[in-house]
């Protein structure tokens, strides 16, 4: 269940307040140059501590446990592990029977009959996305000719991001945001028919990222209000270039060689400093709740590199699958 | 690639103008009462011939090839096959080197080096969704206590659906639409952590439906403009009922017992009667194109039952997986 | 469950006395020349009606339902279907509560709570192996440079096959046999580490063939009585050729470029004309049983082409996986 | 590739002389009591240092990295990791271009273009089987009512095991052996039709264990010399008990409730102290080779618990799959 990908396959593990979190990658080709430093840049982009992000401080040093030898991938499974060091679990003990509104606390308790690790949301924590970022670094190397870039295009409904975040912080609150991802230099024909369309595979992994509520490709929801004569992109050369790009670089689930564009909606972080109301799951009694953990005012700020990583993982898998047949 | 699901697993097959299309279902429990008549209602809802839909007329009689004995499922693979009878391929022969704008023609040609069956878009045709509907009928029986209903909430940007479709037909054009799906009586805890979240699995199969450009759950894209204090749903009883339902019935990728709500954006049908411009893929010469196949002015009209079927397939799989552990 | 293979993936369907049996193949590359005649030779080798085989007579004409266009594979799923025409189910109705010794009757009844199609063993019939042969024909085309040949090296413990079979027929009985398969021109490095070793994948599919009780590679069971100094094959050139071949062409789960050799033990057919003893599964009463279906005196006779097909399917999948990384 | 199982799914990782080896388990039900001590007994049975086994000494302390909280499984992925401490890699550096006869050295070098970790056979080392033993401990808890026992029934062709091993040690050589595994209290109906037969799944994982050359169920290779009238097991009661057990507890790929019996042939360890002949893979020059690593005179001695673990993993997966439908 915690696995994604058919050839370039990733499996995520760990808990927010356990020993560590990380990812195991199977199916990575041998001979890719890889060492710790390669992760630095992307991990920094995900890091907490900046304006609007959680003050939890983890060094986030990747430990490459296996699959790399003399700074090159070997073809055997790669584990990237991140130790949890800055753990403060006391707050969670106190509220473990009072589910935080908007969080996984209640359903995780119910699904696992109370055996789930509730500290910091355990396996459901946003901390697990660091594994995605780790795998994304490697995925990007496999599809090195493809360029993936994401951007926060709005936060709390505003394009003036900084102002929106400040305002939320001042109000002891949080805000959502929209991340746009643009992918260039994609070869024609990535994606597989029907169930393994590019959109299917990208949306699958994107919705694994906590706090995602929507995804759209190309014209997206706007397309519902459009006409075919307006929406249809027309070929302008035999390399597949089209005059418009409402399709977002994908036809019939396959890349068409134009820019792939998709947008992801992130809800506001569930954990907010403001007092909230919940109930005690045993007694049903209404309880006031103040969340003492450390959290992000706008999780979308840190999501840019995670969205890129997710896209890279999906495309690396499709890229390797496509190579079978060439 | 053409497969979806881990326990209740479906594989789609066929081409628009081949002998038949259909679906093979593996992992269906034995002892489910099933015969041809069970498919009638849902197939009728998908059927062409109505106002705003394609005049291609197929009898769409399901042939149960295997897996059913004495009107009960046996536990072995079930094939539901639909013969293609009303085929008119001549038009396609004429335009086979002139990709239809907005269609899979060009990328399918490129990906498969010209070996793809181009008649009526072949394996990329919307006709294949009939297999989803067939599998959906069976999936609904597995999760018989769960209620799935979808509705076309807008077409061409209007809520007056009939008027929007008429207008598009008059203009020899097509329009998109938004389908909303509401699912009730879902047990708490369906979905698996991280990669197999409910949203991941539903979006995966929804994006396999041709013409889908976006999906959002609960508050969806609106959530990006909201605040946590507003968005967080609070528990009001120990059965999981919440005061609001911005989460759309899902927390941490797991069903929380409230109504699951998602919306799907369908683009306008690519094939329109209006003259369009494309190029000859060999010479690069600009060509005028009149599409002579038979197509839908608003594909979203027929998509309601397909969206329900897709949701049912995803939930039936999660339901059976969940039973492992109980 | 009824599926095998990661890239070249096959799923089997049908029942012995249902409408048809067959196989659906996903992941087959496009551009492979394929028509009905290609199946003729291998189907003939599996056919009944010869000395020592069942008198059930099926025309065994392959119907290519999808995935082939103008005599070439298209890259979309291929269905090969075989209709069941020569069905005589009356005998089975009479004995449906009296499980045939050595057969799946009892366990299938128990597993599926009586909903299984019991006629001719239903989905558990040897007739389903025709699907393997069909997929094998295509698999062999994918790995056309690889040469796969199998041979019946003993029957009923004797190397004089014809005599052993005659004797069994005379006694209204059946006999087992050993099939040896030799595979040449295998590139070095097929197979994946640990769980997807060549032996793992070949044995997995071989044990799907009804009546198989054992498999051994290279030195096989004899190796248990050998010494390392004797068993170790030594390289004699840098192309991987070894002085001996006790390893059977495989080291560390990977092909080493030498001949792959494995042997498969087939038990005697369970269905024999001789009177046998069983019980009524409802009353527990002891019953005499005379099997009136049509069966093989030595199933191993027909298994040669099935073993080859199974090996070809396994190798075609590994071959395509291996191409990812080159 | 390094993954096995559909619901109870294991993925193996690590290299013999890397930081660690281990296994990640997905799909383990929550609420299973588990701590380090549970592994002690089985790890001890696999341990080196005894008569006839390698003098490499690892403490083999299992580190439970994730998926366990307050001594109970949580339902999220479980990592069991074993650090490599007693590493002596110098010997390998010297012989890295001279493949050890009977070993994976040559094919791993070829498959991975020289990027494989060659020290102690890297990912192809027998050391990785410790992960299987770790997962086996957990699997056994899932199927706690099932009893799995294996026994070394011969070594070097002799049933006097100790004498056979002594003799091999005296000759600076190694010997093979046959392990028999007997499984009792298996519920009727485990196994899935066709490709996921019990034999398919057990053989798949058993052939992942290094040095295995053959497997047979029940009558196995002997069955090829038998007659149907002799081989067919007859029911003696309605619970499925049969008068004989030539089928080895399996019919039609499904457990029939009788004892499951299978035997596994282990070849003699490839690494022997005796001088051997190989070639330099670059120059092709013949080289004398003395293996300085630490190895087992009879690997089958340590394989008993590994075979049990492999069987437990296969059965735990089938057990959980079977629960879907009940």
PDB file of N, CA, C and O in Angstrom, chain C residues 173-208:
ATOM      1  N   UNK C 173      -5.431 -47.056 -16.447  1.00  0.00           N
ATOM      2  CA  UNK C 173      -4.737 -46.248 -15.436  1.00  0.00           C
ATOM      3  C   UNK C 173      -4.015 -45.081 -16.121  1.00  0.00           C
ATOM      4  O   UNK C 173      -4.222 -44.831 -17.319  1.00  0.00           O
ATOM      5  N   UNK C 174      -3.220 -44.352 -15.375  1.00  0.00           N
ATOM      6  CA  UNK C 174      -2.462 -43.242 -15.951  1.00  0.00           C
ATOM      7  C   UNK C 174      -1.051 -43.257 -15.383  1.00  0.00           C
ATOM      8  O   UNK C 174      -0.799 -43.896 -14.369  1.00  0.00           O
ATOM      9  N   UNK C 175      -0.146 -42.518 -16.039  1.00  0.00           N
ATOM     10  CA  UNK C 175       1.232 -42.427 -15.533  1.00  0.00           C
ATOM     11  C   UNK C 175       1.744 -40.992 -15.596  1.00  0.00           C
ATOM     12  O   UNK C 175       1.262 -40.174 -16.364  1.00  0.00           O
ATOM     13  N   UNK C 176       2.753 -40.744 -14.747  1.00  0.00           N
ATOM     14  CA  UNK C 176       3.415 -39.438 -14.746  1.00  0.00           C
ATOM     15  C   UNK C 176       4.568 -39.404 -15.725  1.00  0.00           C
ATOM     16  O   UNK C 176       4.776 -40.342 -16.501  1.00  0.00           O
ATOM     17  N   UNK C 177       5.326 -38.315 -15.683  1.00  0.00           N
ATOM     18  CA  UNK C 177       6.472 -38.214 -16.574  1.00  0.00           C
ATOM     19  C   UNK C 177       7.348 -37.014 -16.216  1.00  0.00           C
ATOM     20  O   UNK C 177       6.940 -36.148 -15.431  1.00  0.00           O
ATOM     21  N   UNK C 178       8.540 -37.001 -16.776  1.00  0.00           N
ATOM     22  CA  UNK C 178       9.467 -35.886 -16.524  1.00  0.00           C
ATOM     23  C   UNK C 178       9.779 -35.174 -17.834  1.00  0.00           C
ATOM     24  O   UNK C 178      10.179 -35.803 -18.815  1.00  0.00           O
ATOM     25  N   UNK C 179       9.568 -33.858 -17.826  1.00  0.00           N
ATOM     26  CA  UNK C 179       9.843 -33.039 -19.006  1.00  0.00           C
ATOM     27  C   UNK C 179      11.129 -32.241 -18.756  1.00  0.00           C
ATOM     28  O   UNK C 179      11.274 -31.617 -17.709  1.00  0.00           O
ATOM     29  N   UNK C 180      12.023 -32.302 -19.700  1.00  0.00           N
ATOM     30  CA  UNK C 180      13.253 -31.514 -19.593  1.00  0.00           C
ATOM     31  C   UNK C 180      13.197 -30.380 -20.598  1.00  0.00           C
ATOM     32  O   UNK C 180      12.841 -30.583 -21.749  1.00  0.00           O
ATOM     33  N   UNK C 181      13.561 -29.183 -20.152  1.00  0.00           N
ATOM     34  CA  UNK C 181      13.522 -28.022 -21.032  1.00  0.00           C
ATOM     35  C   UNK C 181      14.919 -27.419 -21.136  1.00  0.00           C
ATOM     36  O   UNK C 181      15.599 -27.216 -20.124  1.00  0.00           O
ATOM     37  N   UNK C 182      15.349 -27.190 -22.354  1.00  0.00           N
ATOM     38  CA  UNK C 182      16.685 -26.624 -22.593  1.00  0.00           C
ATOM     39  C   UNK C 182      16.547 -25.329 -23.382  1.00  0.00           C
ATOM     40  O   UNK C 182      15.871 -25.288 -24.399  1.00  0.00           O
ATOM     41  N   UNK C 183      17.201 -24.294 -22.888  1.00  0.00           N
ATOM     42  CA  UNK C 183      17.035 -22.960 -23.475  1.00  0.00           C
ATOM     43  C   UNK C 183      18.399 -22.414 -23.869  1.00  0.00           C
ATOM     44  O   UNK C 183      19.292 -22.311 -23.025  1.00  0.00           O
ATOM     45  N   UNK C 184      18.538 -22.068 -25.123  1.00  0.00           N
ATOM     46  CA  UNK C 184      19.840 -21.593 -25.601  1.00  0.00           C
ATOM     47  C   UNK C 184      19.770 -20.169 -26.144  1.00  0.00           C
ATOM     48  O   UNK C 184      18.699 -19.650 -26.427  1.00  0.00           O
ATOM     49  N   UNK C 185      20.942 -19.585 -26.244  1.00  0.00           N
ATOM     50  CA  UNK C 185      21.085 -18.207 -26.742  1.00  0.00           C
ATOM     51  C   UNK C 185      20.431 -17.167 -25.826  1.00  0.00           C
ATOM     52  O   UNK C 185      19.913 -16.164 -26.305  1.00  0.00           O
ATOM     53  N   UNK C 186      20.476 -17.446 -24.540  1.00  0.00           N
ATOM     54  CA  UNK C 186      19.944 -16.480 -23.573  1.00  0.00           C
ATOM     55  C   UNK C 186      21.023 -15.436 -23.298  1.00  0.00           C
ATOM     56  O   UNK C 186      22.153 -15.788 -22.969  1.00  0.00           O
ATOM     57  N   UNK C 187      20.701 -14.147 -23.424  1.00  0.00           N
ATOM     58  CA  UNK C 187      21.708 -13.135 -23.097  1.00  0.00           C
ATOM     59  C   UNK C 187      22.088 -13.200 -21.616  1.00  0.00           C
ATOM     60  O   UNK C 187      21.285 -13.615 -20.783  1.00  0.00           O
ATOM     61  N   UNK C 188      23.296 -12.791 -21.297  1.00  0.00           N
ATOM     62  CA  UNK C 188      23.741 -12.752 -19.896  1.00  0.00           C
ATOM     63  C   UNK C 188      22.975 -11.671 -19.144  1.00  0.00           C
ATOM     64  O   UNK C 188      22.785 -10.571 -19.654  1.00  0.00           O
ATOM     65  N   UNK C 189      22.500 -11.993 -17.954  1.00  0.00           N
ATOM     66  CA  UNK C 189      21.956 -10.958 -17.069  1.00  0.00           C
ATOM     67  C   UNK C 189      20.445 -10.874 -17.017  1.00  0.00           C
ATOM     68  O   UNK C 189      19.914  -9.992 -16.343  1.00  0.00           O
ATOM     69  N   UNK C 190      19.719 -11.762 -17.683  1.00  0.00           N
ATOM     70  CA  UNK C 190      18.268 -11.788 -17.452  1.00  0.00           C
ATOM     71  C   UNK C 190      18.022 -12.286 -16.030  1.00  0.00           C
ATOM     72  O   UNK C 190      18.756 -13.104 -15.502  1.00  0.00           O
ATOM     73  N   UNK C 191      16.923 -11.830 -15.447  1.00  0.00           N
ATOM     74  CA  UNK C 191      16.639 -12.138 -14.050  1.00  0.00           C
ATOM     75  C   UNK C 191      16.929 -10.914 -13.218  1.00  0.00           C
ATOM     76  O   UNK C 191      17.739 -10.067 -13.594  1.00  0.00           O
ATOM     77  N   UNK C 192      16.222 -10.803 -12.101  1.00  0.00           N
ATOM     78  CA  UNK C 192      16.427  -9.651 -11.231  1.00  0.00           C
ATOM     79  C   UNK C 192      16.797 -10.174  -9.849  1.00  0.00           C
ATOM     80  O   UNK C 192      16.449 -11.292  -9.494  1.00  0.00           O
ATOM     81  N   UNK C 193      17.510  -9.377  -9.062  1.00  0.00           N
ATOM     82  CA  UNK C 193      18.030  -9.917  -7.809  1.00  0.00           C
ATOM     83  C   UNK C 193      16.936 -10.371  -6.852  1.00  0.00           C
ATOM     84  O   UNK C 193      15.836  -9.855  -6.849  1.00  0.00           O
ATOM     85  N   UNK C 194      17.303 -11.296  -6.049  1.00  0.00           N
ATOM     86  CA  UNK C 194      16.484 -11.861  -4.980  1.00  0.00           C
ATOM     87  C   UNK C 194      15.136 -12.408  -5.460  1.00  0.00           C
ATOM     88  O   UNK C 194      15.098 -13.449  -6.079  1.00  0.00           O
ATOM     89  N   UNK C 195      14.027 -11.702  -5.215  1.00  0.00           N
ATOM     90  CA  UNK C 195      12.726 -12.344  -5.419  1.00  0.00           C
ATOM     91  C   UNK C 195      12.390 -12.579  -6.889  1.00  0.00           C
ATOM     92  O   UNK C 195      11.535 -13.404  -7.196  1.00  0.00           O
ATOM     93  N   UNK C 196      13.004 -11.865  -7.783  1.00  0.00           N
ATOM     94  CA  UNK C 196      12.712 -12.097  -9.191  1.00  0.00           C
ATOM     95  C   UNK C 196      13.843 -12.795  -9.927  1.00  0.00           C
ATOM     96  O   UNK C 196      14.135 -12.508 -11.091  1.00  0.00           O
ATOM     97  N   UNK C 197      14.445 -13.748  -9.234  1.00  0.00           N
ATOM     98  CA  UNK C 197      15.427 -14.611  -9.887  1.00  0.00           C
ATOM     99  C   UNK C 197      14.744 -15.363 -11.034  1.00  0.00           C
ATOM    100  O   UNK C 197      13.528 -15.553 -11.024  1.00  0.00           O
ATOM    101  N   UNK C 198      15.539 -15.773 -12.021  1.00  0.00           N
ATOM    102  CA  UNK C 198      14.971 -16.570 -13.117  1.00  0.00           C
ATOM    103  C   UNK C 198      14.283 -17.814 -12.572  1.00  0.00           C
ATOM    104  O   UNK C 198      13.184 -18.179 -12.998  1.00  0.00           O
ATOM    105  N   UNK C 199      14.922 -18.480 -11.630  1.00  0.00           N
ATOM    106  CA  UNK C 199      14.309 -19.713 -11.098  1.00  0.00           C
ATOM    107  C   UNK C 199      12.979 -19.402 -10.418  1.00  0.00           C
ATOM    108  O   UNK C 199      12.027 -20.172 -10.523  1.00  0.00           O
ATOM    109  N   UNK C 200      12.924 -18.273  -9.687  1.00  0.00           N
ATOM    110  CA  UNK C 200      11.679 -17.901  -9.005  1.00  0.00           C
ATOM    111  C   UNK C 200      10.564 -17.703 -10.012  1.00  0.00           C
ATOM    112  O   UNK C 200       9.451 -18.202  -9.839  1.00  0.00           O
ATOM    113  N   UNK C 201      10.868 -16.982 -11.085  1.00  0.00           N
ATOM    114  CA  UNK C 201       9.820 -16.653 -12.044  1.00  0.00           C
ATOM    115  C   UNK C 201       9.418 -17.856 -12.889  1.00  0.00           C
ATOM    116  O   UNK C 201       8.240 -18.050 -13.188  1.00  0.00           O
ATOM    117  N   UNK C 202      10.399 -18.670 -13.273  1.00  0.00           N
ATOM    118  CA  UNK C 202      10.045 -19.861 -14.047  1.00  0.00           C
ATOM    119  C   UNK C 202       9.279 -20.853 -13.180  1.00  0.00           C
ATOM    120  O   UNK C 202       8.254 -21.397 -13.589  1.00  0.00           O
ATOM    121  N   UNK C 203       9.735 -21.092 -11.964  1.00  0.00           N
ATOM    122  CA  UNK C 203       9.032 -22.070 -11.125  1.00  0.00           C
ATOM    123  C   UNK C 203       7.620 -21.588 -10.813  1.00  0.00           C
ATOM    124  O   UNK C 203       6.680 -22.387 -10.774  1.00  0.00           O
ATOM    125  N   UNK C 204       7.458 -20.279 -10.605  1.00  0.00           N
ATOM    126  CA  UNK C 204       6.140 -19.719 -10.313  1.00  0.00           C
ATOM    127  C   UNK C 204       5.142 -20.093 -11.416  1.00  0.00           C
ATOM    128  O   UNK C 204       4.052 -20.598 -11.140  1.00  0.00           O
ATOM    129  N   UNK C 205       5.520 -19.879 -12.654  1.00  0.00           N
ATOM    130  CA  UNK C 205       4.585 -20.146 -13.740  1.00  0.00           C
ATOM    131  C   UNK C 205       4.468 -21.643 -14.031  1.00  0.00           C
ATOM    132  O   UNK C 205       3.389 -22.136 -14.373  1.00  0.00           O
ATOM    133  N   UNK C 206       5.558 -22.369 -13.861  1.00  0.00           N
ATOM    134  CA  UNK C 206       5.495 -23.817 -14.116  1.00  0.00           C
ATOM    135  C   UNK C 206       4.549 -24.504 -13.132  1.00  0.00           C
ATOM    136  O   UNK C 206       3.767 -25.391 -13.498  1.00  0.00           O
ATOM    137  N   UNK C 207       4.562 -24.077 -11.872  1.00  0.00           N
ATOM    138  CA  UNK C 207       3.662 -24.689 -10.888  1.00  0.00           C
ATOM    139  C   UNK C 207       2.202 -24.251 -11.082  1.00  0.00           C
ATOM    140  O   UNK C 207       1.315 -24.728 -10.390  1.00  0.00           O
ATOM    141  N   UNK C 208       1.975 -23.328 -11.996  1.00  0.00           N
ATOM    142  CA  UNK C 208       0.593 -23.012 -12.348  1.00  0.00           C
ATOM    143  C   UNK C 208       0.003 -24.066 -13.283  1.00  0.00           C
ATOM    144  O   UNK C 208      -1.206 -24.151 -13.432  1.00  0.00           O
TER     145      UNK C 208
END
